[in-house]
Amino acid sequence: MQNIHVELTGKGVVTLLFTVALVLGVLALVWLLASPAWAIGIGAGLVLLVRGVFWLFKPHSE
């Protein structure tokens, strides 16, 4: 079994916060320009995508 080591630096935290703010801004624009349903659907899809990535990297028992 392989272990994955991830280090979180200050620059990484700032990048993560900037990315989250950017995604929320885009979703707000979609909410205003298209419709709330589209923004909610895209947001739910992004949540499922992130959960899937975490599931892929989580160690599984064999």
PDB file of N, CA and C in Angstrom:
ATOM      1  N   MET A   1       0.843  -1.170   0.000  1.00  0.00           N
ATOM      2  CA  MET A   1       0.000   0.000   0.000  1.00  0.00           C
ATOM      3  C   MET A   1       0.895   1.243   0.000  1.00  0.00           C
ATOM      4  N   GLN A   2       0.539   2.200  -0.826  1.00  0.00           N
ATOM      5  CA  GLN A   2       1.314   3.437  -0.884  1.00  0.00           C
ATOM      6  C   GLN A   2       0.634   4.509  -0.040  1.00  0.00           C
ATOM      7  N   ASN A   3       1.460   5.324   0.584  1.00  0.00           N
ATOM      8  CA  ASN A   3       0.953   6.474   1.321  1.00  0.00           C
ATOM      9  C   ASN A   3       1.175   7.720   0.508  1.00  0.00           C
ATOM     10  N   ILE A   4       0.218   8.630   0.551  1.00  0.00           N
ATOM     11  CA  ILE A   4       0.348   9.910  -0.139  1.00  0.00           C
ATOM     12  C   ILE A   4       0.579  10.977   0.921  1.00  0.00           C
ATOM     13  N   HIS A   5       1.641  11.749   0.743  1.00  0.00           N
ATOM     14  CA  HIS A   5       1.993  12.805   1.688  1.00  0.00           C
ATOM     15  C   HIS A   5       1.703  14.153   1.035  1.00  0.00           C
ATOM     16  N   VAL A   6       0.889  14.961   1.685  1.00  0.00           N
ATOM     17  CA  VAL A   6       0.533  16.279   1.156  1.00  0.00           C
ATOM     18  C   VAL A   6       0.908  17.316   2.195  1.00  0.00           C
ATOM     19  N   GLU A   7       1.683  18.319   1.782  1.00  0.00           N
ATOM     20  CA  GLU A   7       2.020  19.424   2.671  1.00  0.00           C
ATOM     21  C   GLU A   7       1.213  20.649   2.267  1.00  0.00           C
ATOM     22  N   LEU A   8       0.647  21.306   3.258  1.00  0.00           N
ATOM     23  CA  LEU A   8      -0.147  22.495   3.006  1.00  0.00           C
ATOM     24  C   LEU A   8       0.633  23.703   3.510  1.00  0.00           C
ATOM     25  N   THR A   9       1.047  24.554   2.580  1.00  0.00           N
ATOM     26  CA  THR A   9       1.807  25.747   2.939  1.00  0.00           C
ATOM     27  C   THR A   9       0.882  26.963   2.956  1.00  0.00           C
ATOM     28  N   GLY A  10       1.414  28.091   3.370  1.00  0.00           N
ATOM     29  CA  GLY A  10       0.642  29.324   3.357  1.00  0.00           C
ATOM     30  C   GLY A  10       0.204  29.699   1.956  1.00  0.00           C
ATOM     31  N   LYS A  11       1.092  29.500   0.989  1.00  0.00           N
ATOM     32  CA  LYS A  11       0.749  29.801  -0.398  1.00  0.00           C
ATOM     33  C   LYS A  11      -0.368  28.878  -0.885  1.00  0.00           C
ATOM     34  N   GLY A  12      -0.348  27.631  -0.446  1.00  0.00           N
ATOM     35  CA  GLY A  12      -1.401  26.693  -0.811  1.00  0.00           C
ATOM     36  C   GLY A  12      -2.753  27.098  -0.258  1.00  0.00           C
ATOM     37  N   VAL A  13      -2.757  27.579   0.986  1.00  0.00           N
ATOM     38  CA  VAL A  13      -4.003  28.037   1.612  1.00  0.00           C
ATOM     39  C   VAL A  13      -4.551  29.250   0.868  1.00  0.00           C
ATOM     40  N   VAL A  14      -3.679  30.195   0.523  1.00  0.00           N
ATOM     41  CA  VAL A  14      -4.111  31.391  -0.204  1.00  0.00           C
ATOM     42  C   VAL A  14      -4.665  30.996  -1.576  1.00  0.00           C
ATOM     43  N   THR A  15      -3.998  30.075  -2.241  1.00  0.00           N
ATOM     44  CA  THR A  15      -4.472  29.615  -3.550  1.00  0.00           C
ATOM     45  C   THR A  15      -5.827  28.937  -3.418  1.00  0.00           C
ATOM     46  N   LEU A  16      -5.998  28.107  -2.392  1.00  0.00           N
ATOM     47  CA  LEU A  16      -7.276  27.444  -2.163  1.00  0.00           C
ATOM     48  C   LEU A  16      -8.385  28.456  -1.896  1.00  0.00           C
ATOM     49  N   LEU A  17      -8.121  29.445  -1.050  1.00  0.00           N
ATOM     50  CA  LEU A  17      -9.125  30.467  -0.760  1.00  0.00           C
ATOM     51  C   LEU A  17      -9.468  31.287  -1.999  1.00  0.00           C
ATOM     52  N   PHE A  18      -8.466  31.618  -2.807  1.00  0.00           N
ATOM     53  CA  PHE A  18      -8.714  32.358  -4.041  1.00  0.00           C
ATOM     54  C   PHE A  18      -9.566  31.531  -5.007  1.00  0.00           C
ATOM     55  N   THR A  19      -9.278  30.252  -5.108  1.00  0.00           N
ATOM     56  CA  THR A  19     -10.043  29.380  -5.999  1.00  0.00           C
ATOM     57  C   THR A  19     -11.487  29.263  -5.544  1.00  0.00           C
ATOM     58  N   VAL A  20     -11.692  29.110  -4.243  1.00  0.00           N
ATOM     59  CA  VAL A  20     -13.058  29.030  -3.709  1.00  0.00           C
ATOM     60  C   VAL A  20     -13.808  30.335  -3.973  1.00  0.00           C
ATOM     61  N   ALA A  21     -13.153  31.473  -3.761  1.00  0.00           N
ATOM     62  CA  ALA A  21     -13.793  32.765  -4.017  1.00  0.00           C
ATOM     63  C   ALA A  21     -14.130  32.921  -5.497  1.00  0.00           C
ATOM     64  N   LEU A  22     -13.239  32.472  -6.373  1.00  0.00           N
ATOM     65  CA  LEU A  22     -13.484  32.558  -7.813  1.00  0.00           C
ATOM     66  C   LEU A  22     -14.674  31.690  -8.218  1.00  0.00           C
ATOM     67  N   VAL A  23     -14.733  30.474  -7.704  1.00  0.00           N
ATOM     68  CA  VAL A  23     -15.853  29.580  -8.022  1.00  0.00           C
ATOM     69  C   VAL A  23     -17.165  30.160  -7.512  1.00  0.00           C
ATOM     70  N   LEU A  24     -17.158  30.701  -6.300  1.00  0.00           N
ATOM     71  CA  LEU A  24     -18.383  31.309  -5.760  1.00  0.00           C
ATOM     72  C   LEU A  24     -18.808  32.524  -6.587  1.00  0.00           C
ATOM     73  N   GLY A  25     -17.841  33.301  -7.061  1.00  0.00           N
ATOM     74  CA  GLY A  25     -18.159  34.438  -7.922  1.00  0.00           C
ATOM     75  C   GLY A  25     -18.782  34.004  -9.233  1.00  0.00           C
ATOM     76  N   VAL A  26     -18.234  32.962  -9.828  1.00  0.00           N
ATOM     77  CA  VAL A  26     -18.798  32.451 -11.086  1.00  0.00           C
ATOM     78  C   VAL A  26     -20.203  31.907 -10.854  1.00  0.00           C
ATOM     79  N   LEU A  27     -20.396  31.187  -9.763  1.00  0.00           N
ATOM     80  CA  LEU A  27     -21.737  30.677  -9.460  1.00  0.00           C
ATOM     81  C   LEU A  27     -22.723  31.818  -9.207  1.00  0.00           C
ATOM     82  N   ALA A  28     -22.272  32.893  -8.584  1.00  0.00           N
ATOM     83  CA  ALA A  28     -23.144  34.050  -8.374  1.00  0.00           C
ATOM     84  C   ALA A  28     -23.530  34.687  -9.709  1.00  0.00           C
ATOM     85  N   LEU A  29     -22.569  34.770 -10.632  1.00  0.00           N
ATOM     86  CA  LEU A  29     -22.891  35.313 -11.960  1.00  0.00           C
ATOM     87  C   LEU A  29     -23.870  34.411 -12.703  1.00  0.00           C
ATOM     88  N   VAL A  30     -23.670  33.104 -12.613  1.00  0.00           N
ATOM     89  CA  VAL A  30     -24.610  32.174 -13.248  1.00  0.00           C
ATOM     90  C   VAL A  30     -25.989  32.340 -12.621  1.00  0.00           C
ATOM     91  N   TRP A  31     -26.039  32.498 -11.302  1.00  0.00           N
ATOM     92  CA  TRP A  31     -27.307  32.695 -10.592  1.00  0.00           C
ATOM     93  C   TRP A  31     -28.027  33.935 -11.127  1.00  0.00           C
ATOM     94  N   LEU A  32     -27.274  35.016 -11.318  1.00  0.00           N
ATOM     95  CA  LEU A  32     -27.889  36.272 -11.770  1.00  0.00           C
ATOM     96  C   LEU A  32     -28.225  36.268 -13.260  1.00  0.00           C
ATOM     97  N   LEU A  33     -27.345  35.718 -14.086  1.00  0.00           N
ATOM     98  CA  LEU A  33     -27.515  35.811 -15.532  1.00  0.00           C
ATOM     99  C   LEU A  33     -28.363  34.681 -16.111  1.00  0.00           C
ATOM    100  N   ALA A  34     -28.242  33.477 -15.601  1.00  0.00           N
ATOM    101  CA  ALA A  34     -28.993  32.350 -16.163  1.00  0.00           C
ATOM    102  C   ALA A  34     -30.213  32.072 -15.281  1.00  0.00           C
ATOM    103  N   SER A  35     -30.001  31.330 -14.221  1.00  0.00           N
ATOM    104  CA  SER A  35     -31.091  31.054 -13.280  1.00  0.00           C
ATOM    105  C   SER A  35     -30.514  30.393 -12.037  1.00  0.00           C
ATOM    106  N   PRO A  36     -31.236  30.493 -10.922  1.00  0.00           N
ATOM    107  CA  PRO A  36     -30.768  29.821  -9.706  1.00  0.00           C
ATOM    108  C   PRO A  36     -30.636  28.310  -9.878  1.00  0.00           C
ATOM    109  N   ALA A  37     -31.510  27.711 -10.681  1.00  0.00           N
ATOM    110  CA  ALA A  37     -31.454  26.259 -10.866  1.00  0.00           C
ATOM    111  C   ALA A  37     -30.130  25.834 -11.496  1.00  0.00           C
ATOM    112  N   TRP A  38     -29.649  26.589 -12.477  1.00  0.00           N
ATOM    113  CA  TRP A  38     -28.365  26.265 -13.110  1.00  0.00           C
ATOM    114  C   TRP A  38     -27.224  26.379 -12.101  1.00  0.00           C
ATOM    115  N   ALA A  39     -27.237  27.443 -11.309  1.00  0.00           N
ATOM    116  CA  ALA A  39     -26.174  27.646 -10.321  1.00  0.00           C
ATOM    117  C   ALA A  39     -26.184  26.532  -9.273  1.00  0.00           C
ATOM    118  N   ILE A  40     -27.363  26.146  -8.815  1.00  0.00           N
ATOM    119  CA  ILE A  40     -27.461  25.068  -7.828  1.00  0.00           C
ATOM    120  C   ILE A  40     -26.990  23.755  -8.438  1.00  0.00           C
ATOM    121  N   GLY A  41     -27.375  23.496  -9.676  1.00  0.00           N
ATOM    122  CA  GLY A  41     -26.952  22.268 -10.351  1.00  0.00           C
ATOM    123  C   GLY A  41     -25.445  22.203 -10.543  1.00  0.00           C
ATOM    124  N   ILE A  42     -24.839  23.298 -10.968  1.00  0.00           N
ATOM    125  CA  ILE A  42     -23.384  23.333 -11.152  1.00  0.00           C
ATOM    126  C   ILE A  42     -22.686  23.176  -9.804  1.00  0.00           C
ATOM    127  N   GLY A  43     -23.197  23.855  -8.777  1.00  0.00           N
ATOM    128  CA  GLY A  43     -22.615  23.735  -7.434  1.00  0.00           C
ATOM    129  C   GLY A  43     -22.688  22.310  -6.912  1.00  0.00           C
ATOM    130  N   ALA A  44     -23.825  21.643  -7.117  1.00  0.00           N
ATOM    131  CA  ALA A  44     -23.967  20.254  -6.671  1.00  0.00           C
ATOM    132  C   ALA A  44     -23.002  19.351  -7.438  1.00  0.00           C
ATOM    133  N   GLY A  45     -22.842  19.615  -8.727  1.00  0.00           N
ATOM    134  CA  GLY A  45     -21.892  18.836  -9.523  1.00  0.00           C
ATOM    135  C   GLY A  45     -20.469  19.009  -9.037  1.00  0.00           C
ATOM    136  N   LEU A  46     -20.100  20.231  -8.681  1.00  0.00           N
ATOM    137  CA  LEU A  46     -18.756  20.483  -8.166  1.00  0.00           C
ATOM    138  C   LEU A  46     -18.526  19.783  -6.832  1.00  0.00           C
ATOM    139  N   VAL A  47     -19.539  19.787  -5.978  1.00  0.00           N
ATOM    140  CA  VAL A  47     -19.418  19.088  -4.693  1.00  0.00           C
ATOM    141  C   VAL A  47     -19.205  17.598  -4.923  1.00  0.00           C
ATOM    142  N   LEU A  48     -19.977  17.013  -5.848  1.00  0.00           N
ATOM    143  CA  LEU A  48     -19.807  15.587  -6.145  1.00  0.00           C
ATOM    144  C   LEU A  48     -18.439  15.300  -6.743  1.00  0.00           C
ATOM    145  N   LEU A  49     -17.937  16.198  -7.575  1.00  0.00           N
ATOM    146  CA  LEU A  49     -16.615  16.029  -8.166  1.00  0.00           C
ATOM    147  C   LEU A  49     -15.529  16.026  -7.097  1.00  0.00           C
ATOM    148  N   VAL A  50     -15.588  16.970  -6.170  1.00  0.00           N
ATOM    149  CA  VAL A  50     -14.592  17.052  -5.098  1.00  0.00           C
ATOM    150  C   VAL A  50     -14.677  15.819  -4.198  1.00  0.00           C
ATOM    151  N   ARG A  51     -15.899  15.384  -3.876  1.00  0.00           N
ATOM    152  CA  ARG A  51     -16.047  14.177  -3.048  1.00  0.00           C
ATOM    153  C   ARG A  51     -15.482  12.955  -3.761  1.00  0.00           C
ATOM    154  N   GLY A  52     -15.662  12.887  -5.071  1.00  0.00           N
ATOM    155  CA  GLY A  52     -15.115  11.777  -5.841  1.00  0.00           C
ATOM    156  C   GLY A  52     -13.596  11.771  -5.836  1.00  0.00           C
ATOM    157  N   VAL A  53     -12.990  12.953  -5.945  1.00  0.00           N
ATOM    158  CA  VAL A  53     -11.527  13.044  -5.909  1.00  0.00           C
ATOM    159  C   VAL A  53     -11.012  12.616  -4.544  1.00  0.00           C
ATOM    160  N   PHE A  54     -11.675  13.055  -3.472  1.00  0.00           N
ATOM    161  CA  PHE A  54     -11.268  12.623  -2.136  1.00  0.00           C
ATOM    162  C   PHE A  54     -11.414  11.110  -1.985  1.00  0.00           C
ATOM    163  N   TRP A  55     -12.489  10.541  -2.534  1.00  0.00           N
ATOM    164  CA  TRP A  55     -12.704   9.098  -2.447  1.00  0.00           C
ATOM    165  C   TRP A  55     -11.595   8.350  -3.179  1.00  0.00           C
ATOM    166  N   LEU A  56     -11.146   8.884  -4.317  1.00  0.00           N
ATOM    167  CA  LEU A  56     -10.087   8.226  -5.072  1.00  0.00           C
ATOM    168  C   LEU A  56      -8.775   8.176  -4.290  1.00  0.00           C
ATOM    169  N   PHE A  57      -8.471   9.231  -3.537  1.00  0.00           N
ATOM    170  CA  PHE A  57      -7.196   9.297  -2.835  1.00  0.00           C
ATOM    171  C   PHE A  57      -7.267   8.740  -1.413  1.00  0.00           C
ATOM    172  N   LYS A  58      -8.450   8.397  -0.929  1.00  0.00           N
ATOM    173  CA  LYS A  58      -8.594   7.851   0.412  1.00  0.00           C
ATOM    174  C   LYS A  58      -8.107   6.405   0.410  1.00  0.00           C
ATOM    175  N   PRO A  59      -7.309   6.018   1.384  1.00  0.00           N
ATOM    176  CA  PRO A  59      -6.882   4.626   1.434  1.00  0.00           C
ATOM    177  C   PRO A  59      -8.067   3.689   1.684  1.00  0.00           C
ATOM    178  N   HIS A  60      -8.099   2.607   0.918  1.00  0.00           N
ATOM    179  CA  HIS A  60      -9.186   1.632   1.048  1.00  0.00           C
ATOM    180  C   HIS A  60      -8.616   0.332   1.619  1.00  0.00           C
ATOM    181  N   SER A  61      -9.407  -0.306   2.438  1.00  0.00           N
ATOM    182  CA  SER A  61      -8.948  -1.591   2.970  1.00  0.00           C
ATOM    183  C   SER A  61      -9.210  -2.680   1.930  1.00  0.00           C
ATOM    184  N   GLU A  62      -8.299  -3.621   1.861  1.00  0.00           N
ATOM    185  CA  GLU A  62      -8.437  -4.691   0.875  1.00  0.00           C
ATOM    186  C   GLU A  62      -8.780  -5.996   1.523  1.00  0.00           C
TER     187      GLU A  62
END
